[in-house]
Amino acid sequence: MTPDDDALRLNRFLARAGFGSRRSVETLIADGRVRIDGEVAASPGCRVAPGSRVTVDGKDASWPTAWRVLAHHKTLGVVTSLRQQGQAPCLAGVAAAAGFGPGLVPVGRLDADTTGLLIWTDDGDLAQALLRPRRQVWKRYEVRLAAALPPSARPRLTDGGIMLDGHPCLPARLLPPGRDPRRWILEIQEGRNRQVRRMFGAVGATVLGLHRTAIGPVTLGDLAPGKFRELTAGEIAALRAAADGGP
Ligand code: URA
């Protein structure tokens, strides 16, 4: 890695240092309130190299600490919430058992009856990029249906246009993992409430089991149910690139 590989765009630096979203910190920069090594920063795209001094209104912005990004295998019946509501087990218990502080949170959600990959991070900037409302990173789901999916239903799932909550779904990818016509892999670029179940419901199919195996370049692999693993630096970089609209 060259030193430049460690440099960050100024808007990302400020967002990670807690000055707001990448979009909102652009106003600070445009207003001339941000300096790098004493010079007023000209644009959000200026590079901040490790060791540079960045100030906002004369106050030091500290170099962001290393963020944590983890993969978690959510188990059946666990509610994706950090607030205990009622009796159902939720992620508050999971976070407490793992010894997580308040900053480390799950990104997005899975239904209680869905299992599989959840990303956790304390990097709000990454979380926000992963959850952007429009086209998101591809997410892969293994789907178990009550009955064989008729061939005529397939283009409706993949071509986009199934209406949910008054908005058409984006095109999706559908793959048969084997020969069982009740088992499918569906990949989507959105994260609407119970989206996969409702998409299959729209073509007359009932989902009996749903398991998420990938979020962008990050895969669940053989991570055991209930367990966490820290992502490697390479995985984090690839996830950031995908969340920013990269490959
Ligand atoms: N789609 C669903 O229907 N449920 C999930 O948990 C995730 C995606």
Coordinates of N, CA and C and ligand atoms in Angstrom, one line a residue:
M1 N 0.8 -1.2 0.0 CA 0.0 0.0 0.0 C 0.9 1.3 0.0
T2 N 0.6 2.2 -0.9 CA 1.3 3.5 -0.8 C 0.6 4.4 0.2
P3 N 1.3 5.4 0.6 CA 0.7 6.3 1.6 C -0.6 6.9 1.0
D4 N -0.7 7.1 -0.3 CA -1.9 7.7 -0.9 C -3.1 6.8 -0.7
D5 N -2.8 5.4 -0.7 CA -4.0 4.5 -0.5 C -4.7 4.8 0.9
D6 N -3.9 5.3 1.8 CA -4.5 5.5 3.1 C -5.2 6.9 3.2
A7 N -5.0 7.7 2.2 CA -5.6 9.1 2.2 C -7.1 8.9 2.0
L8 N -7.9 9.9 2.6 CA -9.3 9.8 2.5 C -9.8 11.1 1.8
R9 N -10.9 11.0 1.0 CA -11.5 12.2 0.5 C -12.0 13.0 1.7
L10 N -11.9 14.4 1.6 CA -12.2 15.2 2.7 C -13.7 15.0 3.2
N11 N -14.6 14.9 2.3 CA -16.0 14.7 2.8 C -16.2 13.4 3.6
R12 N -15.5 12.4 3.1 CA -15.6 11.1 3.9 C -14.9 11.2 5.2
F13 N -13.7 11.9 5.2 CA -13.0 12.1 6.5 C -13.9 12.8 7.5
L14 N -14.5 13.9 7.1 CA -15.3 14.7 8.0 C -16.5 13.9 8.5
A15 N -17.1 13.1 7.5 CA -18.3 12.3 7.9 C -17.9 11.3 9.0
R16 N -16.7 10.6 8.7 CA -16.3 9.6 9.7 C -15.9 10.2 11.0
A17 N -15.4 11.5 10.9 CA -15.0 12.1 12.2 C -16.2 12.7 12.9
G18 N -17.4 12.5 12.4 CA -18.6 12.8 13.1 C -19.2 14.2 12.9
F19 N -18.8 14.8 11.7 CA -19.3 16.2 11.4 C -20.6 16.1 10.6
G20 N -21.2 15.0 10.4 CA -22.4 14.9 9.6 C -22.3 13.9 8.4
S21 N -23.3 13.9 7.6 CA -23.3 13.0 6.5 C -22.3 13.5 5.4
R22 N -21.9 12.7 4.5 CA -21.0 13.2 3.5 C -21.5 14.4 2.7
R23 N -22.9 14.3 2.5 CA -23.5 15.4 1.8 C -23.5 16.7 2.6
S24 N -23.9 16.6 3.9 CA -24.0 17.8 4.7 C -22.7 18.4 5.0
V25 N -21.6 17.7 5.1 CA -20.3 18.3 5.4 C -19.8 19.1 4.2
E26 N -20.4 18.9 3.0 CA -20.0 19.7 1.8 C -20.3 21.2 2.0
T27 N -21.3 21.5 2.8 CA -21.6 22.9 3.1 C -20.5 23.5 3.9
L28 N -20.0 22.7 4.9 CA -18.9 23.3 5.7 C -17.7 23.6 4.8
I29 N -17.5 22.7 3.9 CA -16.3 22.9 3.0 C -16.6 24.1 2.1
A30 N -17.7 24.2 1.5 CA -18.1 25.3 0.6 C -18.0 26.6 1.3
D31 N -18.4 26.6 2.6 CA -18.3 27.9 3.4 C -16.9 28.3 3.8
G32 N -16.0 27.5 3.5 CA -14.6 27.8 3.8 C -14.2 27.6 5.3
R33 N -15.0 26.7 5.9 CA -14.8 26.6 7.4 C -13.8 25.4 7.7
V34 N -13.4 24.8 6.6 CA -12.5 23.6 6.8 C -11.1 23.9 6.3
R35 N -10.1 23.6 7.1 CA -8.7 23.7 6.6 C -7.9 22.4 6.7
I36 N -7.0 22.2 5.7 CA -6.1 21.1 5.8 C -4.7 21.6 5.9
D37 N -4.0 21.3 7.0 CA -2.7 21.9 7.3 C -2.7 23.4 7.1
G38 N -3.7 24.0 7.6 CA -3.7 25.5 7.6 C -4.3 26.1 6.3
E39 N -4.5 25.4 5.3 CA -5.0 25.9 4.0 C -6.5 25.6 3.9
V40 N -7.3 26.7 3.5 CA -8.7 26.4 3.3 C -8.9 25.3 2.3
A41 N -9.7 24.3 2.6 CA -9.9 23.2 1.7 C -10.8 23.7 0.6
A42 N -10.4 23.3 -0.7 CA -11.1 23.8 -1.8 C -12.3 23.0 -2.2
S43 N -12.3 21.7 -1.9 CA -13.4 20.9 -2.4 C -13.6 19.7 -1.6
P44 N -14.7 19.0 -1.6 CA -15.0 17.8 -0.9 C -14.0 16.7 -1.3
G45 N -13.5 16.8 -2.6 CA -12.6 15.7 -3.1 C -11.2 15.9 -2.7
C46 N -10.8 16.9 -1.9 CA -9.4 17.0 -1.5 C -9.0 15.8 -0.7
R47 N -7.8 15.3 -0.9 CA -7.3 14.1 -0.2 C -6.7 14.5 1.2
V48 N -7.1 13.8 2.2 CA -6.5 14.0 3.5 C -5.5 12.8 3.8
A49 N -4.3 13.1 3.9 CA -3.3 12.0 4.1 C -3.1 11.8 5.6
P50 N -2.8 10.6 6.0 CA -2.6 10.3 7.5 C -1.5 11.3 8.0
G51 N -1.8 11.9 9.1 CA -0.8 12.9 9.7 C -1.2 14.3 9.4
S52 N -2.1 14.5 8.4 CA -2.5 15.9 8.1 C -3.3 16.4 9.3
R53 N -3.3 17.7 9.4 CA -4.2 18.3 10.5 C -5.4 19.0 9.8
V54 N -6.5 18.5 10.2 CA -7.8 19.1 9.6 C -8.5 19.8 10.7
T55 N -8.9 21.1 10.4 CA -9.7 21.8 11.4 C -11.0 22.3 10.8
V56 N -12.0 22.4 11.7 CA -13.3 22.9 11.3 C -13.6 24.1 12.2
D57 N -13.7 25.3 11.7 CA -13.9 26.5 12.5 C -12.7 26.6 13.5
G58 N -11.5 26.2 13.1 CA -10.3 26.3 13.9 C -10.1 25.2 14.9
K59 N -11.1 24.3 15.0 CA -11.0 23.2 16.0 C -10.5 21.9 15.3
D60 N -9.7 21.2 16.0 CA -9.1 20.0 15.4 C -10.2 18.9 15.1
A61 N -10.2 18.3 14.0 CA -11.0 17.2 13.7 C -10.0 16.0 13.8
S62 N -10.4 15.0 14.7 CA -9.4 14.0 14.8 C -9.5 12.9 13.7
W63 N -8.4 12.3 13.4 CA -8.3 11.3 12.4 C -9.2 10.2 12.8
P64 N -10.2 9.7 12.0 CA -11.1 8.7 12.5 C -10.4 7.4 13.0
T65 N -10.9 6.9 14.0 CA -10.4 5.7 14.5 C -10.7 4.5 13.6
A66 N -10.1 3.4 13.8 CA -10.4 2.2 13.0 C -11.9 1.8 13.3
W67 N -12.7 1.7 12.3 CA -14.0 1.3 12.5 C -14.1 -0.2 12.6
R68 N -15.1 -0.7 13.3 CA -15.3 -2.2 13.3 C -16.4 -2.5 12.3
V69 N -16.2 -3.6 11.6 CA -17.3 -4.0 10.7 C -17.3 -5.6 10.8
L70 N -18.4 -6.1 11.2 CA -18.5 -7.5 11.5 C -19.6 -8.2 10.7
A71 N -19.4 -9.5 10.4 CA -20.5 -10.3 9.9 C -21.1 -11.1 11.0
H72 N -22.4 -11.2 11.0 CA -23.1 -12.0 12.0 C -24.1 -12.9 11.4
H73 N -24.2 -14.1 11.9 CA -25.2 -15.1 11.5 C -26.4 -15.0 12.4
K74 N -27.4 -14.3 11.9 CA -28.6 -14.2 12.7 C -29.4 -15.5 12.7
T75 N -29.9 -15.8 13.9 CA -30.6 -17.1 14.0 C -32.1 -16.9 14.0
L76 N -32.8 -18.0 13.8 CA -34.3 -18.0 13.7 C -35.0 -17.4 14.9
G77 N -35.9 -16.6 14.7 CA -36.8 -16.1 15.9 C -36.2 -14.9 16.6
V78 N -35.0 -14.4 16.2 CA -34.5 -13.3 16.8 C -34.9 -12.0 16.1
V79 N -35.5 -11.1 16.8 CA -36.0 -9.8 16.2 C -34.8 -8.9 16.0
T80 N -34.7 -8.3 14.8 CA -33.6 -7.3 14.5 C -33.9 -6.0 15.2
S81 N -33.7 -5.9 16.5 CA -33.9 -4.7 17.2 C -33.0 -4.7 18.4
L82 N -32.5 -3.5 18.7 CA -31.6 -3.4 19.9 C -32.5 -3.0 21.1
R83 N -33.8 -2.9 20.9 CA -34.7 -2.6 22.0 C -35.6 -3.8 22.3
Q84 N -35.5 -4.3 23.5 CA -36.4 -5.4 23.9 C -37.8 -5.0 23.9
Q85 N -38.7 -5.6 23.1 CA -40.1 -5.3 23.1 C -40.8 -6.7 23.3
G86 N -41.5 -6.8 24.4 CA -42.1 -8.1 24.6 C -41.1 -9.2 25.0
Q87 N -41.6 -10.5 24.7 CA -40.8 -11.6 25.2 C -39.8 -12.1 24.2
A88 N -40.0 -11.8 22.9 CA -39.2 -12.4 21.8 C -37.7 -12.0 22.0
P89 N -36.8 -13.0 21.8 CA -35.4 -12.6 21.8 C -35.1 -11.6 20.7
C90 N -34.2 -10.7 21.1 CA -33.8 -9.6 20.1 C -32.3 -9.4 20.1
L91 N -31.8 -8.5 19.2 CA -30.4 -8.4 19.1 C -29.8 -7.7 20.3
A92 N -30.6 -7.1 21.2 CA -30.0 -6.5 22.4 C -29.3 -7.5 23.2
G93 N -29.9 -8.7 23.3 CA -29.3 -9.8 24.1 C -28.0 -10.3 23.4
V94 N -28.1 -10.3 22.1 CA -26.9 -10.8 21.3 C -25.8 -9.8 21.4
A95 N -26.1 -8.5 21.4 CA -25.0 -7.5 21.5 C -24.4 -7.5 22.9
A96 N -25.3 -7.7 23.9 CA -24.8 -7.7 25.3 C -23.9 -9.0 25.5
A97 N -24.3 -10.1 25.0 CA -23.5 -11.3 25.1 C -22.2 -11.2 24.4
A98 N -22.1 -10.4 23.4 CA -20.9 -10.3 22.6 C -20.0 -9.2 23.2
G99 N -20.6 -8.4 24.2 CA -19.8 -7.4 24.9 C -19.7 -6.1 24.0
F100 N -20.7 -5.9 23.2 CA -20.6 -4.7 22.3 C -21.0 -3.4 23.0
G101 N -20.4 -2.3 22.8 CA -20.8 -1.0 23.3 C -21.9 -0.5 22.5
P102 N -22.5 0.7 22.8 CA -23.7 1.2 22.2 C -23.5 1.6 20.7
G103 N -22.2 1.9 20.3 CA -22.0 2.4 19.0 C -22.1 1.3 17.9
L104 N -22.0 0.0 18.3 CA -21.9 -1.0 17.3 C -23.3 -1.5 17.0
V105 N -23.8 -1.3 15.8 CA -25.2 -1.6 15.6 C -25.4 -2.4 14.3
P106 N -26.5 -3.2 14.2 CA -26.8 -3.9 12.9 C -27.2 -2.9 11.8
V107 N -26.8 -3.2 10.6 CA -27.1 -2.4 9.4 C -28.3 -3.0 8.8
G108 N -29.4 -2.4 8.8 CA -30.6 -2.9 8.1 C -31.2 -4.0 9.0
R109 N -32.1 -4.8 8.5 CA -32.8 -5.8 9.3 C -33.2 -7.0 8.5
L110 N -33.4 -8.1 9.2 CA -33.9 -9.3 8.7 C -35.2 -9.6 9.5
D111 N -36.2 -10.2 8.9 CA -37.4 -10.6 9.7 C -37.0 -11.6 10.7
A112 N -37.8 -11.7 11.8 CA -37.5 -12.6 12.8 C -37.4 -14.1 12.3
D113 N -38.2 -14.3 11.2 CA -38.2 -15.7 10.7 C -37.3 -15.9 9.5
T114 N -36.3 -14.9 9.3 CA -35.3 -15.0 8.3 C -34.0 -15.3 9.1
T115 N -33.1 -16.1 8.5 CA -31.8 -16.3 9.1 C -30.7 -15.8 8.2
G116 N -29.5 -15.7 8.7 CA -28.4 -15.4 7.8 C -27.6 -14.1 8.1
L117 N -27.0 -13.6 7.1 CA -26.0 -12.6 7.2 C -26.6 -11.2 7.6
L118 N -26.0 -10.6 8.7 CA -26.3 -9.2 9.0 C -24.9 -8.6 9.2
I119 N -24.7 -7.4 8.7 CA -23.5 -6.6 9.0 C -23.7 -5.8 10.2
W120 N -22.7 -5.7 11.1 CA -22.8 -4.8 12.2 C -21.6 -3.8 12.0
T121 N -21.8 -2.6 12.4 CA -20.7 -1.6 12.3 C -20.9 -0.5 13.3
D122 N -19.8 0.2 13.6 CA -19.9 1.5 14.3 C -19.6 2.7 13.4
D123 N -19.5 2.4 12.1 CA -19.2 3.4 11.1 C -20.5 3.9 10.5
G124 N -21.0 5.0 11.0 CA -22.3 5.5 10.6 C -22.3 5.8 9.1
D125 N -21.2 6.2 8.6 CA -21.1 6.6 7.2 C -21.3 5.4 6.3
L126 N -20.6 4.3 6.7 CA -20.8 3.0 5.9 C -22.2 2.5 6.0
A127 N -22.8 2.6 7.2 CA -24.2 2.1 7.4 C -25.1 2.9 6.5
Q128 N -24.9 4.2 6.5 CA -25.8 5.1 5.7 C -25.6 4.7 4.2
A129 N -24.4 4.5 3.7 CA -24.2 4.2 2.3 C -24.8 2.8 2.0
L130 N -24.8 1.9 2.9 CA -25.4 0.6 2.6 C -26.9 0.6 2.6
L131 N -27.5 1.6 3.3 CA -28.9 1.7 3.4 C -29.6 2.7 2.6
R132 N -28.8 3.2 1.6 CA -29.4 4.4 0.8 C -30.7 3.9 0.2
P133 N -31.6 4.8 0.1 CA -33.0 4.4 -0.3 C -33.1 3.8 -1.7
R134 N -32.2 4.3 -2.7 CA -32.4 3.8 -4.0 C -31.7 2.5 -4.3
R135 N -30.9 2.4 -5.3 CA -30.2 1.1 -5.6 C -29.2 0.8 -4.6
Q136 N -29.3 -0.3 -3.9 CA -28.4 -0.7 -2.8 C -27.4 -1.8 -3.4
V137 N -26.5 -2.2 -2.5 CA -25.6 -3.4 -2.9 C -26.5 -4.6 -3.1
W138 N -26.1 -5.5 -3.9 CA -26.9 -6.8 -4.1 C -26.9 -7.6 -2.8
K139 N -28.0 -8.1 -2.5 CA -28.1 -9.0 -1.4 C -28.7 -10.3 -1.9
R140 N -28.1 -11.4 -1.4 CA -28.4 -12.8 -1.9 C -29.2 -13.5 -0.9
Y141 N -30.3 -14.1 -1.3 CA -31.2 -14.9 -0.4 C -31.4 -16.3 -0.9
E142 N -31.3 -17.3 0.0 CA -31.7 -18.6 -0.4 C -33.2 -18.8 0.0
V143 N -34.0 -19.2 -0.9 CA -35.4 -19.2 -0.7 C -36.0 -20.6 -0.8
R144 N -36.8 -21.0 0.2 CA -37.4 -22.3 0.2 C -38.9 -22.1 0.1
L145 N -39.5 -22.6 -1.0 CA -40.9 -22.4 -1.3 C -41.8 -23.6 -0.9
A146 N -43.1 -23.3 -0.8 CA -44.0 -24.4 -0.4 C -44.2 -25.3 -1.6
A147 N -44.1 -24.8 -2.8 CA -44.4 -25.6 -4.0 C -43.4 -25.2 -5.1
A148 N -43.3 -25.9 -6.2 CA -42.5 -25.6 -7.3 C -42.9 -24.2 -7.9
L149 N -41.9 -23.5 -8.3 CA -42.1 -22.2 -8.9 C -42.4 -22.4 -10.4
P150 N -43.6 -22.0 -10.9 CA -43.9 -22.2 -12.3 C -43.0 -21.3 -13.2
P151 N -42.5 -21.9 -14.3 CA -41.6 -21.1 -15.2 C -42.2 -19.7 -15.5
S152 N -43.5 -19.6 -15.7 CA -44.1 -18.3 -16.0 C -43.9 -17.3 -15.0
A153 N -43.7 -17.7 -13.7 CA -43.5 -16.7 -12.6 C -42.1 -16.0 -12.7
R154 N -41.2 -16.7 -13.3 CA -39.7 -16.3 -13.2 C -39.5 -14.9 -13.8
P155 N -40.0 -14.6 -15.0 CA -39.7 -13.3 -15.6 C -40.3 -12.1 -14.7
R156 N -41.4 -12.4 -14.1 CA -42.0 -11.4 -13.3 C -41.1 -11.0 -12.1
L157 N -40.4 -12.0 -11.6 CA -39.5 -11.8 -10.5 C -38.3 -11.0 -10.9
T158 N -37.8 -11.4 -12.1 CA -36.5 -10.8 -12.5 C -36.6 -9.5 -13.3
D159 N -37.7 -9.3 -14.0 CA -37.8 -8.1 -14.9 C -38.0 -6.8 -14.1
G160 N -38.4 -6.9 -12.9 CA -38.7 -5.6 -12.2 C -40.2 -5.3 -12.4
G161 N -40.7 -4.4 -11.6 CA -42.1 -4.0 -11.9 C -43.1 -4.5 -10.9
I162 N -42.8 -5.6 -10.1 CA -43.8 -6.0 -9.1 C -44.0 -4.9 -8.2
M163 N -45.3 -4.5 -8.1 CA -45.6 -3.3 -7.3 C -45.7 -3.7 -5.8
L164 N -44.9 -3.0 -5.0 CA -45.0 -3.2 -3.5 C -45.2 -1.8 -2.9
D165 N -46.2 -1.6 -2.1 CA -46.4 -0.2 -1.5 C -46.5 0.9 -2.6
G166 N -47.0 0.5 -3.7 CA -47.2 1.6 -4.7 C -46.0 1.9 -5.6
H167 N -44.9 1.1 -5.3 CA -43.6 1.4 -6.1 C -43.2 0.1 -6.8
P168 N -42.7 0.2 -8.0 CA -42.2 -1.1 -8.7 C -40.9 -1.5 -8.1
C169 N -40.8 -2.8 -8.0 CA -39.4 -3.4 -7.6 C -38.5 -3.2 -8.8
L170 N -37.2 -3.1 -8.4 CA -36.1 -3.1 -9.4 C -35.9 -4.5 -10.0
P171 N -35.3 -4.6 -11.1 CA -35.0 -6.0 -11.6 C -34.2 -6.8 -10.6
A172 N -34.4 -8.1 -10.6 CA -33.7 -8.9 -9.6 C -33.1 -10.1 -10.4
R173 N -32.2 -10.9 -9.7 CA -31.6 -12.1 -10.3 C -32.2 -13.3 -9.6
L174 N -32.5 -14.3 -10.4 CA -33.1 -15.6 -9.9 C -32.2 -16.7 -10.4
L175 N -31.8 -17.5 -9.5 CA -30.9 -18.7 -9.9 C -31.4 -19.9 -9.2
P176 N -31.4 -21.1 -9.9 CA -31.7 -22.3 -9.3 C -30.5 -22.9 -8.7
P177 N -30.4 -23.1 -7.4 CA -29.2 -23.7 -6.8 C -29.0 -25.2 -7.1
G178 N -30.1 -25.8 -7.5 CA -30.0 -27.3 -7.8 C -31.2 -27.7 -8.6
R179 N -31.7 -28.9 -8.4 CA -32.8 -29.3 -9.3 C -34.1 -29.2 -8.6
D180 N -34.1 -28.9 -7.3 CA -35.4 -28.9 -6.6 C -36.1 -27.6 -7.0
P181 N -37.3 -27.7 -7.7 CA -38.0 -26.5 -8.1 C -38.6 -25.6 -7.0
R182 N -38.4 -26.1 -5.8 CA -38.9 -25.3 -4.6 C -37.8 -24.5 -4.0
R183 N -36.6 -24.7 -4.5 CA -35.5 -23.9 -3.9 C -34.9 -23.0 -4.9
W184 N -34.7 -21.7 -4.5 CA -34.2 -20.7 -5.4 C -33.2 -19.7 -4.7
I185 N -32.4 -19.1 -5.5 CA -31.6 -18.0 -5.0 C -32.1 -16.7 -5.6
L186 N -32.5 -15.7 -4.8 CA -33.0 -14.5 -5.3 C -32.0 -13.4 -4.9
E187 N -31.6 -12.5 -5.8 CA -30.7 -11.4 -5.5 C -31.4 -10.1 -5.8
I188 N -31.4 -9.2 -4.8 CA -32.1 -8.0 -5.0 C -31.2 -6.8 -4.6
Q189 N -31.5 -5.6 -5.1 CA -30.8 -4.4 -4.8 C -31.5 -3.4 -3.9
E190 N -32.5 -4.0 -3.2 CA -33.4 -3.1 -2.4 C -33.5 -3.7 -1.0
G191 N -34.1 -3.0 -0.1 CA -34.3 -3.6 1.2 C -35.6 -3.2 1.8
R192 N -36.7 -3.5 1.1 CA -38.0 -3.1 1.6 C -38.5 -4.1 2.5
N193 N -39.5 -3.7 3.3 CA -40.0 -4.6 4.4 C -40.6 -5.9 3.8
R194 N -40.1 -7.0 4.3 CA -40.5 -8.4 3.8 C -40.5 -8.5 2.3
Q195 N -39.5 -7.9 1.7 CA -39.5 -7.7 0.2 C -39.5 -9.1 -0.5
V196 N -38.6 -10.0 -0.1 CA -38.5 -11.2 -0.8 C -39.8 -12.0 -0.7
R197 N -40.3 -12.1 0.6 CA -41.6 -12.8 0.8 C -42.7 -12.2 0.0
R198 N -42.7 -10.9 -0.1 CA -43.9 -10.3 -0.8 C -43.7 -10.4 -2.3
M199 N -42.4 -10.4 -2.8 CA -42.2 -10.6 -4.3 C -42.7 -12.0 -4.7
F200 N -42.3 -13.0 -3.9 CA -42.8 -14.4 -4.3 C -44.3 -14.4 -4.1
G201 N -44.8 -13.8 -3.0 CA -46.3 -13.8 -2.8 C -47.0 -13.2 -4.1
A202 N -46.4 -12.2 -4.7 CA -47.0 -11.5 -5.8 C -47.1 -12.4 -7.0
V203 N -46.3 -13.5 -7.1 CA -46.4 -14.4 -8.2 C -47.0 -15.7 -7.7
G204 N -47.7 -15.6 -6.6 CA -48.5 -16.8 -6.1 C -47.7 -17.9 -5.4
A205 N -46.5 -17.5 -5.0 CA -45.6 -18.5 -4.3 C -45.6 -18.2 -2.8
T206 N -45.5 -19.2 -2.0 CA -45.3 -19.0 -0.5 C -43.9 -19.4 -0.1
V207 N -43.3 -18.4 0.6 CA -41.9 -18.7 1.1 C -42.0 -19.4 2.5
L208 N -41.4 -20.5 2.6 CA -41.3 -21.2 3.9 C -40.1 -21.0 4.7
G209 N -39.0 -20.7 3.9 CA -37.7 -20.4 4.6 C -36.9 -19.4 3.8
L210 N -36.2 -18.5 4.6 CA -35.4 -17.5 3.9 C -34.1 -17.3 4.7
H211 N -33.0 -17.3 3.9 CA -31.7 -17.3 4.5 C -30.8 -16.4 3.7
R212 N -30.2 -15.3 4.3 CA -29.4 -14.4 3.5 C -27.9 -14.9 3.6
T213 N -27.4 -15.0 2.4 CA -26.0 -15.5 2.3 C -24.9 -14.5 1.9
A214 N -25.4 -13.4 1.3 CA -24.4 -12.4 0.9 C -24.9 -11.0 0.9
I215 N -24.1 -10.0 1.2 CA -24.4 -8.6 1.1 C -23.3 -8.0 0.3
G216 N -23.5 -7.6 -0.9 CA -22.4 -7.2 -1.8 C -21.3 -8.3 -1.8
P217 N -20.1 -7.8 -1.6 CA -19.0 -8.8 -1.7 C -18.8 -9.6 -0.4
V218 N -19.6 -9.4 0.6 CA -19.4 -10.1 1.9 C -20.3 -11.3 1.9
T219 N -19.7 -12.5 2.2 CA -20.5 -13.7 2.2 C -20.6 -14.3 3.6
L220 N -21.6 -15.0 3.9 CA -21.8 -15.7 5.2 C -20.8 -16.8 5.4
G221 N -20.5 -17.5 4.3 CA -19.6 -18.7 4.4 C -20.0 -19.7 5.4
D222 N -19.0 -20.2 6.2 CA -19.4 -21.2 7.2 C -19.5 -20.7 8.6
L223 N -19.8 -19.4 8.7 CA -20.0 -18.7 10.0 C -21.1 -19.5 10.7
A224 N -20.9 -19.9 11.9 CA -21.9 -20.7 12.6 C -23.0 -19.8 13.1
P225 N -24.2 -20.4 13.2 CA -25.4 -19.6 13.6 C -25.1 -18.9 15.0
G226 N -25.4 -17.7 15.0 CA -25.3 -16.9 16.3 C -23.9 -16.2 16.4
K227 N -22.9 -16.6 15.6 CA -21.6 -16.2 15.7 C -21.3 -14.9 14.9
F228 N -20.2 -14.2 15.3 CA -19.7 -13.0 14.6 C -18.3 -13.3 14.1
R229 N -17.9 -12.5 13.1 CA -16.5 -12.5 12.7 C -16.2 -11.1 12.2
E230 N -15.0 -10.6 12.5 CA -14.5 -9.3 12.0 C -14.3 -9.5 10.5
L231 N -14.7 -8.5 9.7 CA -14.3 -8.5 8.3 C -12.9 -8.2 8.2
T232 N -12.3 -8.7 7.1 CA -10.9 -8.4 6.8 C -10.8 -7.0 6.2
A233 N -9.6 -6.4 6.2 CA -9.5 -5.1 5.6 C -9.9 -5.1 4.2
G234 N -9.6 -6.2 3.5 CA -10.0 -6.3 2.1 C -11.5 -6.3 1.9
E235 N -12.1 -7.1 2.8 CA -13.6 -7.2 2.7 C -14.3 -5.8 3.0
I236 N -13.7 -5.1 4.0 CA -14.3 -3.8 4.3 C -14.1 -2.8 3.1
A237 N -12.9 -2.9 2.5 CA -12.7 -2.0 1.4 C -13.6 -2.3 0.2
A238 N -13.8 -3.6 0.0 CA -14.7 -4.0 -1.1 C -16.2 -3.6 -0.8
L239 N -16.5 -3.8 0.5 CA -17.9 -3.4 0.9 C -18.1 -1.9 0.7
R240 N -17.1 -1.1 1.1 CA -17.3 0.3 1.0 C -17.4 0.7 -0.5
A241 N -16.6 0.1 -1.3 CA -16.6 0.4 -2.8 C -18.0 0.0 -3.3
A242 N -18.5 -1.1 -2.9 CA -19.8 -1.6 -3.4 C -20.9 -0.6 -2.9
A243 N -20.8 -0.2 -1.7 CA -21.8 0.7 -1.1 C -21.8 2.1 -1.8
D244 N -20.6 2.5 -2.2 CA -20.4 3.7 -2.9 C -20.8 3.7 -4.4
G245 N -21.3 2.5 -4.8 CA -21.7 2.4 -6.2 C -20.7 1.7 -7.1
G246 N -19.6 1.2 -6.5 CA -18.5 0.6 -7.2 C -18.9 -0.8 -7.7
P247 N -17.9 -1.6 -8.1 CA -18.2 -3.0 -8.6 C -18.9 -3.9 -7.6
Ligands
URA1 N1 -36.9 -10.1 2.4 C1 -37.8 -10.6 3.3 O1 -38.9 -10.9 2.9 N2 -37.4 -10.8 4.6 C2 -36.2 -10.5 5.0 O2 -35.9 -10.7 6.2 C3 -35.3 -10.0 4.1 C4 -35.7 -9.8 2.8

